[in-house]
GROMACS .gro file of C-alpha atoms in nm:
model
  397
    1UNK     CA    1   2.550  -1.597   2.943
    2UNK     CA    2   2.318  -1.379   2.743
    3UNK     CA    3   1.955  -1.430   2.841
    4UNK     CA    4   1.714  -1.513   2.557
    5UNK     CA    5   1.440  -1.256   2.513
    6UNK     CA    6   1.107  -1.361   2.649
    7UNK     CA    7   0.859  -1.490   2.388
    8UNK     CA    8   0.557  -1.275   2.319
    9UNK     CA    9   0.211  -1.438   2.324
   10UNK     CA   10   0.129  -1.592   1.987
   11UNK     CA   11   0.488  -1.598   1.861
   12UNK     CA   12   0.520  -1.974   1.924
   13UNK     CA   13   0.209  -2.052   1.722
   14UNK     CA   14   0.327  -1.825   1.440
   15UNK     CA   15   0.663  -2.002   1.429
   16UNK     CA   16   0.492  -2.344   1.427
   17UNK     CA   17   0.270  -2.243   1.136
   18UNK     CA   18   0.575  -2.112   0.948
   19UNK     CA   19   0.756  -2.441   1.007
   20UNK     CA   20   0.458  -2.645   0.889
   21UNK     CA   21   0.414  -2.446   0.567
   22UNK     CA   22   0.724  -2.583   0.389
   23UNK     CA   23   0.619  -2.936   0.487
   24UNK     CA   24   0.276  -2.884   0.330
   25UNK     CA   25   0.438  -2.748   0.016
   26UNK     CA   26   0.672  -3.047  -0.001
   27UNK     CA   27   0.379  -3.287   0.040
   28UNK     CA   28   0.186  -3.111  -0.235
   29UNK     CA   29   0.483  -3.123  -0.470
   30UNK     CA   30   0.541  -3.489  -0.388
   31UNK     CA   31   0.177  -3.571  -0.458
   32UNK     CA   32   0.196  -3.385  -0.786
   33UNK     CA   33   0.504  -3.586  -0.872
   34UNK     CA   34   0.315  -3.908  -0.806
   35UNK     CA   35   0.029  -3.792  -1.027
   36UNK     CA   36   0.269  -3.696  -1.303
   37UNK     CA   37   0.447  -4.031  -1.275
   38UNK     CA   38   0.114  -4.206  -1.313
   39UNK     CA   39   0.027  -3.998  -1.615
   40UNK     CA   40   0.358  -4.077  -1.781
   41UNK     CA   41   0.308  -4.447  -1.733
   42UNK     CA   42   0.540  -4.512  -1.440
   43UNK     CA   43   0.483  -4.830  -1.245
   44UNK     CA   44   0.342  -5.016  -1.543
   45UNK     CA   45   0.055  -4.780  -1.612
   46UNK     CA   46  -0.038  -4.760  -1.980
   47UNK     CA   47   0.008  -4.434  -2.165
   48UNK     CA   48  -0.247  -4.353  -2.432
   49UNK     CA   49  -0.320  -4.134  -2.730
   50UNK     CA   50  -0.505  -3.811  -2.666
   51UNK     CA   51  -0.875  -3.810  -2.755
   52UNK     CA   52  -1.079  -3.532  -2.911
   53UNK     CA   53  -1.418  -3.503  -2.743
   54UNK     CA   54  -1.724  -3.538  -2.966
   55UNK     CA   55  -1.953  -3.249  -2.877
   56UNK     CA   56  -2.241  -3.060  -3.030
   57UNK     CA   57  -2.549  -3.186  -3.212
   58UNK     CA   58  -2.536  -3.499  -3.431
   59UNK     CA   59  -2.470  -3.515  -3.806
   60UNK     CA   60  -2.765  -3.401  -4.013
   61UNK     CA   61  -2.861  -3.117  -3.781
   62UNK     CA   62  -2.837  -2.853  -4.058
   63UNK     CA   63  -3.085  -3.046  -4.275
   64UNK     CA   64  -3.316  -3.092  -3.975
   65UNK     CA   65  -3.318  -2.721  -3.892
   66UNK     CA   66  -3.381  -2.631  -4.258
   67UNK     CA   67  -3.670  -2.879  -4.292
   68UNK     CA   68  -4.001  -2.691  -4.338
   69UNK     CA   69  -4.201  -2.988  -4.468
   70UNK     CA   70  -4.441  -2.977  -4.172
   71UNK     CA   71  -4.482  -2.601  -4.193
   72UNK     CA   72  -4.325  -2.575  -3.849
   73UNK     CA   73  -3.990  -2.463  -3.713
   74UNK     CA   74  -3.822  -2.774  -3.575
   75UNK     CA   75  -3.644  -2.740  -3.239
   76UNK     CA   76  -3.273  -2.673  -3.291
   77UNK     CA   77  -3.075  -2.959  -3.129
   78UNK     CA   78  -2.793  -2.716  -3.051
   79UNK     CA   79  -3.004  -2.474  -2.849
   80UNK     CA   80  -3.346  -2.621  -2.757
   81UNK     CA   81  -3.375  -2.752  -2.402
   82UNK     CA   82  -3.516  -3.107  -2.364
   83UNK     CA   83  -3.833  -2.960  -2.210
   84UNK     CA   84  -3.886  -2.751  -2.526
   85UNK     CA   85  -3.830  -3.059  -2.740
   86UNK     CA   86  -4.084  -3.256  -2.537
   87UNK     CA   87  -4.342  -2.977  -2.565
   88UNK     CA   88  -4.290  -2.965  -2.944
   89UNK     CA   89  -4.356  -3.338  -2.986
   90UNK     CA   90  -4.657  -3.327  -2.754
   91UNK     CA   91  -4.825  -3.099  -3.008
   92UNK     CA   92  -4.721  -3.304  -3.311
   93UNK     CA   93  -4.953  -3.564  -3.472
   94UNK     CA   94  -4.825  -3.924  -3.474
   95UNK     CA   95  -4.785  -3.932  -3.852
   96UNK     CA   96  -4.571  -3.617  -3.847
   97UNK     CA   97  -4.352  -3.767  -3.576
   98UNK     CA   98  -4.294  -4.079  -3.781
   99UNK     CA   99  -4.208  -3.878  -4.090
  100UNK     CA  100  -3.935  -3.694  -3.900
  101UNK     CA  101  -3.789  -4.025  -3.781
  102UNK     CA  102  -3.770  -4.143  -4.142
  103UNK     CA  103  -3.613  -3.823  -4.279
  104UNK     CA  104  -3.376  -3.742  -3.992
  105UNK     CA  105  -3.298  -4.061  -3.798
  106UNK     CA  106  -2.957  -3.956  -3.664
  107UNK     CA  107  -3.091  -3.628  -3.529
  108UNK     CA  108  -3.412  -3.761  -3.381
  109UNK     CA  109  -3.244  -4.068  -3.235
  110UNK     CA  110  -3.015  -3.845  -3.028
  111UNK     CA  111  -3.264  -3.571  -2.944
  112UNK     CA  112  -3.308  -3.554  -2.566
  113UNK     CA  113  -3.670  -3.478  -2.484
  114UNK     CA  114  -3.814  -3.659  -2.787
  115UNK     CA  115  -4.049  -3.954  -2.719
  116UNK     CA  116  -3.852  -4.261  -2.615
  117UNK     CA  117  -4.014  -4.511  -2.850
  118UNK     CA  118  -3.971  -4.272  -3.142
  119UNK     CA  119  -3.600  -4.252  -3.062
  120UNK     CA  120  -3.578  -4.631  -3.064
  121UNK     CA  121  -3.722  -4.644  -3.415
  122UNK     CA  122  -3.503  -4.357  -3.535
  123UNK     CA  123  -3.188  -4.526  -3.409
  124UNK     CA  124  -3.281  -4.851  -3.581
  125UNK     CA  125  -3.312  -4.655  -3.905
  126UNK     CA  126  -2.984  -4.472  -3.839
  127UNK     CA  127  -2.801  -4.801  -3.782
  128UNK     CA  128  -2.937  -4.933  -4.111
  129UNK     CA  129  -2.827  -4.618  -4.295
  130UNK     CA  130  -2.477  -4.628  -4.147
  131UNK     CA  131  -2.447  -4.997  -4.229
  132UNK     CA  132  -2.524  -4.923  -4.594
  133UNK     CA  133  -2.278  -4.634  -4.596
  134UNK     CA  134  -1.993  -4.846  -4.456
  135UNK     CA  135  -2.065  -5.134  -4.696
  136UNK     CA  136  -2.033  -4.886  -4.983
  137UNK     CA  137  -1.707  -4.751  -4.841
  138UNK     CA  138  -1.570  -5.105  -4.809
  139UNK     CA  139  -1.568  -5.141  -5.188
  140UNK     CA  140  -1.507  -4.780  -5.290
  141UNK     CA  141  -1.210  -4.788  -5.535
  142UNK     CA  142  -1.110  -4.433  -5.440
  143UNK     CA  143  -1.029  -4.541  -5.084
  144UNK     CA  144  -0.723  -4.719  -4.950
  145UNK     CA  145  -0.708  -5.083  -4.838
  146UNK     CA  146  -0.686  -4.956  -4.479
  147UNK     CA  147  -1.006  -4.758  -4.534
  148UNK     CA  148  -1.175  -5.070  -4.673
  149UNK     CA  149  -1.073  -5.272  -4.367
  150UNK     CA  150  -1.197  -5.008  -4.125
  151UNK     CA  151  -1.526  -4.982  -4.315
  152UNK     CA  152  -1.579  -5.358  -4.302
  153UNK     CA  153  -1.514  -5.359  -3.926
  154UNK     CA  154  -1.764  -5.079  -3.867
  155UNK     CA  155  -2.018  -5.247  -4.093
  156UNK     CA  156  -1.985  -5.571  -3.898
  157UNK     CA  157  -2.044  -5.384  -3.573
  158UNK     CA  158  -2.349  -5.202  -3.706
  159UNK     CA  159  -2.489  -5.527  -3.843
  160UNK     CA  160  -2.454  -5.695  -3.503
  161UNK     CA  161  -2.634  -5.409  -3.330
  162UNK     CA  162  -2.905  -5.393  -3.596
  163UNK     CA  163  -2.964  -5.769  -3.577
  164UNK     CA  164  -2.997  -5.729  -3.202
  165UNK     CA  165  -3.273  -5.473  -3.253
  166UNK     CA  166  -3.464  -5.675  -3.510
  167UNK     CA  167  -3.416  -6.023  -3.368
  168UNK     CA  168  -3.350  -5.968  -2.999
  169UNK     CA  169  -3.549  -5.660  -2.910
  170UNK     CA  170  -3.251  -5.443  -2.816
  171UNK     CA  171  -3.343  -5.075  -2.768
  172UNK     CA  172  -3.102  -4.791  -2.832
  173UNK     CA  173  -3.177  -4.449  -2.688
  174UNK     CA  174  -2.881  -4.291  -2.870
  175UNK     CA  175  -2.646  -4.375  -3.155
  176UNK     CA  176  -2.376  -4.142  -3.289
  177UNK     CA  177  -2.114  -4.282  -3.532
  178UNK     CA  178  -1.873  -3.990  -3.498
  179UNK     CA  179  -1.526  -4.053  -3.359
  180UNK     CA  180  -1.507  -4.386  -3.175
  181UNK     CA  181  -1.886  -4.393  -3.168
  182UNK     CA  182  -2.136  -4.333  -2.888
  183UNK     CA  183  -2.445  -4.529  -2.791
  184UNK     CA  184  -2.698  -4.576  -2.512
  185UNK     CA  185  -2.891  -4.899  -2.458
  186UNK     CA  186  -3.199  -4.942  -2.240
  187UNK     CA  187  -3.267  -5.249  -2.025
  188UNK     CA  188  -3.630  -5.261  -1.920
  189UNK     CA  189  -3.921  -5.038  -2.015
  190UNK     CA  190  -3.869  -4.666  -1.960
  191UNK     CA  191  -4.239  -4.605  -2.017
  192UNK     CA  192  -4.365  -4.829  -1.736
  193UNK     CA  193  -4.077  -4.867  -1.490
  194UNK     CA  194  -4.129  -4.705  -1.152
  195UNK     CA  195  -3.763  -4.612  -1.131
  196UNK     CA  196  -3.480  -4.533  -1.374
  197UNK     CA  197  -3.103  -4.568  -1.344
  198UNK     CA  198  -2.814  -4.457  -1.565
  199UNK     CA  199  -2.472  -4.623  -1.574
  200UNK     CA  200  -2.187  -4.383  -1.662
  201UNK     CA  201  -1.867  -4.573  -1.756
  202UNK     CA  202  -1.500  -4.485  -1.736
  203UNK     CA  203  -1.205  -4.528  -1.973
  204UNK     CA  204  -1.190  -4.741  -2.288
  205UNK     CA  205  -1.565  -4.747  -2.352
  206UNK     CA  206  -1.711  -4.663  -2.692
  207UNK     CA  207  -1.948  -4.802  -2.955
  208UNK     CA  208  -1.727  -5.107  -3.006
  209UNK     CA  209  -1.657  -5.194  -2.642
  210UNK     CA  210  -1.964  -5.086  -2.443
  211UNK     CA  211  -2.104  -5.442  -2.440
  212UNK     CA  212  -1.796  -5.661  -2.485
  213UNK     CA  213  -1.855  -6.014  -2.358
  214UNK     CA  214  -1.503  -6.073  -2.224
  215UNK     CA  215  -1.552  -5.837  -1.928
  216UNK     CA  216  -1.925  -5.855  -1.854
  217UNK     CA  217  -1.930  -5.643  -1.539
  218UNK     CA  218  -1.669  -5.395  -1.661
  219UNK     CA  219  -1.888  -5.251  -1.937
  220UNK     CA  220  -2.191  -5.024  -1.904
  221UNK     CA  221  -2.405  -5.285  -2.080
  222UNK     CA  222  -2.298  -5.558  -1.838
  223UNK     CA  223  -2.346  -5.331  -1.538
  224UNK     CA  224  -2.690  -5.221  -1.658
  225UNK     CA  225  -2.796  -5.578  -1.734
  226UNK     CA  226  -2.687  -5.694  -1.387
  227UNK     CA  227  -2.863  -5.408  -1.208
  228UNK     CA  228  -3.182  -5.450  -1.409
  229UNK     CA  229  -3.190  -5.819  -1.325
  230UNK     CA  230  -3.115  -5.762  -0.957
  231UNK     CA  231  -3.408  -5.521  -0.924
  232UNK     CA  232  -3.641  -5.783  -1.067
  233UNK     CA  233  -3.713  -5.556  -1.360
  234UNK     CA  234  -3.844  -5.286  -1.129
  235UNK     CA  235  -3.590  -5.035  -1.257
  236UNK     CA  236  -3.519  -4.951  -1.621
  237UNK     CA  237  -3.144  -4.911  -1.658
  238UNK     CA  238  -2.961  -4.718  -1.932
  239UNK     CA  239  -2.609  -4.820  -2.031
  240UNK     CA  240  -2.484  -4.478  -2.137
  241UNK     CA  241  -2.172  -4.471  -2.355
  242UNK     CA  242  -2.261  -4.116  -2.453
  243UNK     CA  243  -1.933  -3.928  -2.417
  244UNK     CA  244  -1.575  -3.958  -2.542
  245UNK     CA  245  -1.389  -4.160  -2.279
  246UNK     CA  246  -1.013  -4.170  -2.220
  247UNK     CA  247  -0.817  -4.453  -2.379
  248UNK     CA  248  -0.590  -4.627  -2.130
  249UNK     CA  249  -0.453  -4.457  -1.821
  250UNK     CA  250  -0.273  -4.156  -1.961
  251UNK     CA  251  -0.303  -3.776  -1.973
  252UNK     CA  252  -0.672  -3.784  -2.071
  253UNK     CA  253  -0.755  -4.002  -1.769
  254UNK     CA  254  -0.557  -3.776  -1.535
  255UNK     CA  255  -0.719  -3.451  -1.652
  256UNK     CA  256  -1.079  -3.333  -1.674
  257UNK     CA  257  -1.113  -3.211  -2.032
  258UNK     CA  258  -1.308  -3.515  -2.153
  259UNK     CA  259  -1.509  -3.524  -1.830
  260UNK     CA  260  -1.616  -3.163  -1.874
  261UNK     CA  261  -1.744  -3.239  -2.224
  262UNK     CA  262  -1.916  -3.552  -2.097
  263UNK     CA  263  -2.077  -3.368  -1.807
  264UNK     CA  264  -2.271  -3.145  -2.045
  265UNK     CA  265  -2.396  -3.444  -2.242
  266UNK     CA  266  -2.493  -3.627  -1.922
  267UNK     CA  267  -2.684  -3.323  -1.802
  268UNK     CA  268  -2.890  -3.313  -2.123
  269UNK     CA  269  -2.963  -3.685  -2.095
  270UNK     CA  270  -3.091  -3.644  -1.739
  271UNK     CA  271  -3.297  -3.339  -1.838
  272UNK     CA  272  -3.450  -3.541  -2.120
  273UNK     CA  273  -3.533  -3.836  -1.895
  274UNK     CA  274  -3.696  -3.601  -1.646
  275UNK     CA  275  -3.953  -3.491  -1.905
  276UNK     CA  276  -4.003  -3.822  -2.089
  277UNK     CA  277  -4.020  -4.073  -1.801
  278UNK     CA  278  -4.135  -4.005  -1.443
  279UNK     CA  279  -4.055  -3.655  -1.319
  280UNK     CA  280  -4.147  -3.763  -0.964
  281UNK     CA  281  -3.865  -4.021  -0.966
  282UNK     CA  282  -3.563  -3.884  -1.156
  283UNK     CA  283  -3.283  -4.123  -1.245
  284UNK     CA  284  -3.029  -4.267  -1.003
  285UNK     CA  285  -2.683  -4.233  -1.159
  286UNK     CA  286  -2.412  -4.497  -1.113
  287UNK     CA  287  -2.068  -4.364  -1.201
  288UNK     CA  288  -1.776  -4.602  -1.252
  289UNK     CA  289  -1.409  -4.498  -1.247
  290UNK     CA  290  -1.347  -4.191  -1.471
  291UNK     CA  291  -1.726  -4.173  -1.509
  292UNK     CA  292  -1.741  -4.046  -1.152
  293UNK     CA  293  -1.544  -3.739  -1.264
  294UNK     CA  294  -1.810  -3.683  -1.529
  295UNK     CA  295  -2.083  -3.712  -1.266
  296UNK     CA  296  -1.906  -3.482  -1.024
  297UNK     CA  297  -1.861  -3.211  -1.284
  298UNK     CA  298  -2.223  -3.253  -1.402
  299UNK     CA  299  -2.345  -3.175  -1.047
  300UNK     CA  300  -2.699  -3.306  -1.106
  301UNK     CA  301  -2.980  -3.134  -0.920
  302UNK     CA  302  -3.286  -3.296  -0.761
  303UNK     CA  303  -3.496  -3.251  -1.074
  304UNK     CA  304  -3.234  -3.454  -1.265
  305UNK     CA  305  -3.135  -3.725  -1.020
  306UNK     CA  306  -3.261  -3.910  -0.714
  307UNK     CA  307  -2.905  -3.992  -0.614
  308UNK     CA  308  -2.550  -4.050  -0.734
  309UNK     CA  309  -2.341  -4.360  -0.663
  310UNK     CA  310  -1.966  -4.354  -0.735
  311UNK     CA  311  -1.752  -4.667  -0.747
  312UNK     CA  312  -1.387  -4.741  -0.825
  313UNK     CA  313  -1.352  -4.362  -0.832
  314UNK     CA  314  -1.033  -4.160  -0.889
  315UNK     CA  315  -1.215  -3.855  -0.749
  316UNK     CA  316  -1.509  -3.641  -0.854
  317UNK     CA  317  -1.330  -3.322  -0.955
  318UNK     CA  318  -1.445  -3.160  -0.630
  319UNK     CA  319  -1.296  -3.133  -0.281
  320UNK     CA  320  -1.591  -3.272  -0.088
  321UNK     CA  321  -1.956  -3.371  -0.112
  322UNK     CA  322  -2.039  -3.019   0.004
  323UNK     CA  323  -1.937  -2.894  -0.341
  324UNK     CA  324  -2.225  -3.089  -0.499
  325UNK     CA  325  -2.599  -3.031  -0.468
  326UNK     CA  326  -2.686  -3.125  -0.107
  327UNK     CA  327  -3.039  -3.222  -0.212
  328UNK     CA  328  -2.906  -3.516  -0.415
  329UNK     CA  329  -2.777  -3.804  -0.198
  330UNK     CA  330  -2.422  -3.914  -0.277
  331UNK     CA  331  -2.300  -4.267  -0.206
  332UNK     CA  332  -1.940  -4.389  -0.239
  333UNK     CA  333  -1.860  -4.759  -0.261
  334UNK     CA  334  -1.570  -4.881  -0.049
  335UNK     CA  335  -1.279  -5.006  -0.261
  336UNK     CA  336  -1.196  -5.372  -0.261
  337UNK     CA  337  -0.832  -5.457  -0.191
  338UNK     CA  338  -0.761  -5.570  -0.549
  339UNK     CA  339  -0.888  -5.254  -0.719
  340UNK     CA  340  -0.589  -5.072  -0.870
  341UNK     CA  341  -0.767  -4.737  -0.846
  342UNK     CA  342  -0.653  -4.721  -0.484
  343UNK     CA  343  -0.300  -4.650  -0.608
  344UNK     CA  344  -0.406  -4.332  -0.789
  345UNK     CA  345  -0.291  -4.014  -0.608
  346UNK     CA  346  -0.601  -3.832  -0.481
  347UNK     CA  347  -0.478  -3.482  -0.562
  348UNK     CA  348  -0.551  -3.190  -0.794
  349UNK     CA  349  -0.242  -2.999  -0.898
  350UNK     CA  350  -0.155  -2.813  -1.220
  351UNK     CA  351  -0.454  -2.969  -1.394
  352UNK     CA  352  -0.366  -3.325  -1.292
  353UNK     CA  353  -0.575  -3.548  -1.069
  354UNK     CA  354  -0.938  -3.542  -0.964
  355UNK     CA  355  -0.935  -3.436  -0.603
  356UNK     CA  356  -1.011  -3.599  -0.271
  357UNK     CA  357  -1.093  -3.965  -0.220
  358UNK     CA  358  -1.474  -3.991  -0.210
  359UNK     CA  359  -1.452  -4.301   0.012
  360UNK     CA  360  -1.273  -4.106   0.286
  361UNK     CA  361  -1.489  -4.018   0.587
  362UNK     CA  362  -1.398  -3.650   0.558
  363UNK     CA  363  -1.536  -3.631   0.201
  364UNK     CA  364  -1.893  -3.659   0.323
  365UNK     CA  365  -2.041  -3.928   0.097
  366UNK     CA  366  -2.260  -4.205   0.235
  367UNK     CA  367  -2.067  -4.536   0.237
  368UNK     CA  368  -2.177  -4.852   0.057
  369UNK     CA  369  -2.016  -5.194   0.111
  370UNK     CA  370  -1.826  -5.392  -0.153
  371UNK     CA  371  -1.777  -5.730   0.016
  372UNK     CA  372  -1.724  -5.999  -0.247
  373UNK     CA  373  -1.623  -5.758  -0.525
  374UNK     CA  374  -1.290  -5.817  -0.696
  375UNK     CA  375  -1.076  -5.594  -0.914
  376UNK     CA  376  -1.163  -5.265  -1.076
  377UNK     CA  377  -1.471  -5.395  -1.258
  378UNK     CA  378  -1.626  -5.647  -1.021
  379UNK     CA  379  -1.869  -5.430  -0.827
  380UNK     CA  380  -2.180  -5.532  -1.027
  381UNK     CA  381  -2.104  -5.906  -1.009
  382UNK     CA  382  -2.389  -6.120  -0.871
  383UNK     CA  383  -2.351  -6.211  -0.506
  384UNK     CA  384  -2.153  -5.902  -0.409
  385UNK     CA  385  -2.258  -5.671  -0.131
  386UNK     CA  386  -2.209  -5.383  -0.371
  387UNK     CA  387  -2.470  -5.509  -0.621
  388UNK     CA  388  -2.713  -5.571  -0.334
  389UNK     CA  389  -2.657  -5.213  -0.217
  390UNK     CA  390  -2.698  -5.079  -0.572
  391UNK     CA  391  -3.029  -5.261  -0.597
  392UNK     CA  392  -3.157  -5.104  -0.277
  393UNK     CA  393  -3.056  -4.756  -0.394
  394UNK     CA  394  -3.194  -4.805  -0.747
  395UNK     CA  395  -3.530  -4.913  -0.608
  396UNK     CA  396  -3.546  -4.601  -0.392
  397UNK     CA  397  -3.547  -4.783  -0.062
   0.00000   0.00000   0.00000
């Protein structure tokens, strides 16, 4: 019998690595297949229409930039950093500030770095202007019956929000009617609160749905209201529906295009809060579902955020916590057993998926409990361990 040649040192390990490589490739391909199946709606997942991200400065910016009434060059919303905006308004007399809010409410209401109370007033005026515009469209004979119906629906929504401002003291830090609409509502007093928090939502949130009553803890308004109440009013909380979210669980939810656009807008919001509230206590950011992808891609630094909390997360668009700023604490909430997000493949392949599971011990996030939470949207419900943990984090303890 022919004797087999003796094996050289290292050859066994080389062969083992070569044998493992096809298995890794097969696992990667299989994971990609799962992600693609999810995107295409397999297993009962809902496909959705693609969304076009709303980006850039708000309507009316050209008129704002061209306005020389005050004899000053106004900060360009497209290029001026929030710190520059804040410095401009610090030098401006009160009467001049008010005049800008009257002439350019949509611009000033969305201008990060502008005084908070001035933005509240500007957004009230912008809501009133948009209400009038939609009421006119609802009876415009040159438009179709479908246009009239859509205008009446938008007018009804604007009227509800405006009544909330005038009768119920609601405060809106942003309002943009473009696309599906964007808005940010403040719970508490940003001027006096010792701490600030921002809630970043996931899919299916826009101007119409950010405060829907049927799912109180699944909307940014409901989450913010619950957190504000749990802190005893010690933290002002912003319900931020300030980016174009995916609709349903489809290609937009499985890719990062909308999250990348949202990350830039979130970064400007945090920069603005840093110069208009308390720079010694930057905001804690709570990121739900697809919102955690936005937060991961935003990569807030310590001057922007005191910490980031992700919950019901499909991934952060990064491989581990080490890819984020190590000076900003990252917490990940454990998933409850009835949260469907646990069935999402935690992969990134050919532009699909959002990376590793942030609740896994190897990811490197600090764990938070979720005892008592149910479903994908129950983490802010009163009595849950998750809300108690959020309260502790939001208060900076």
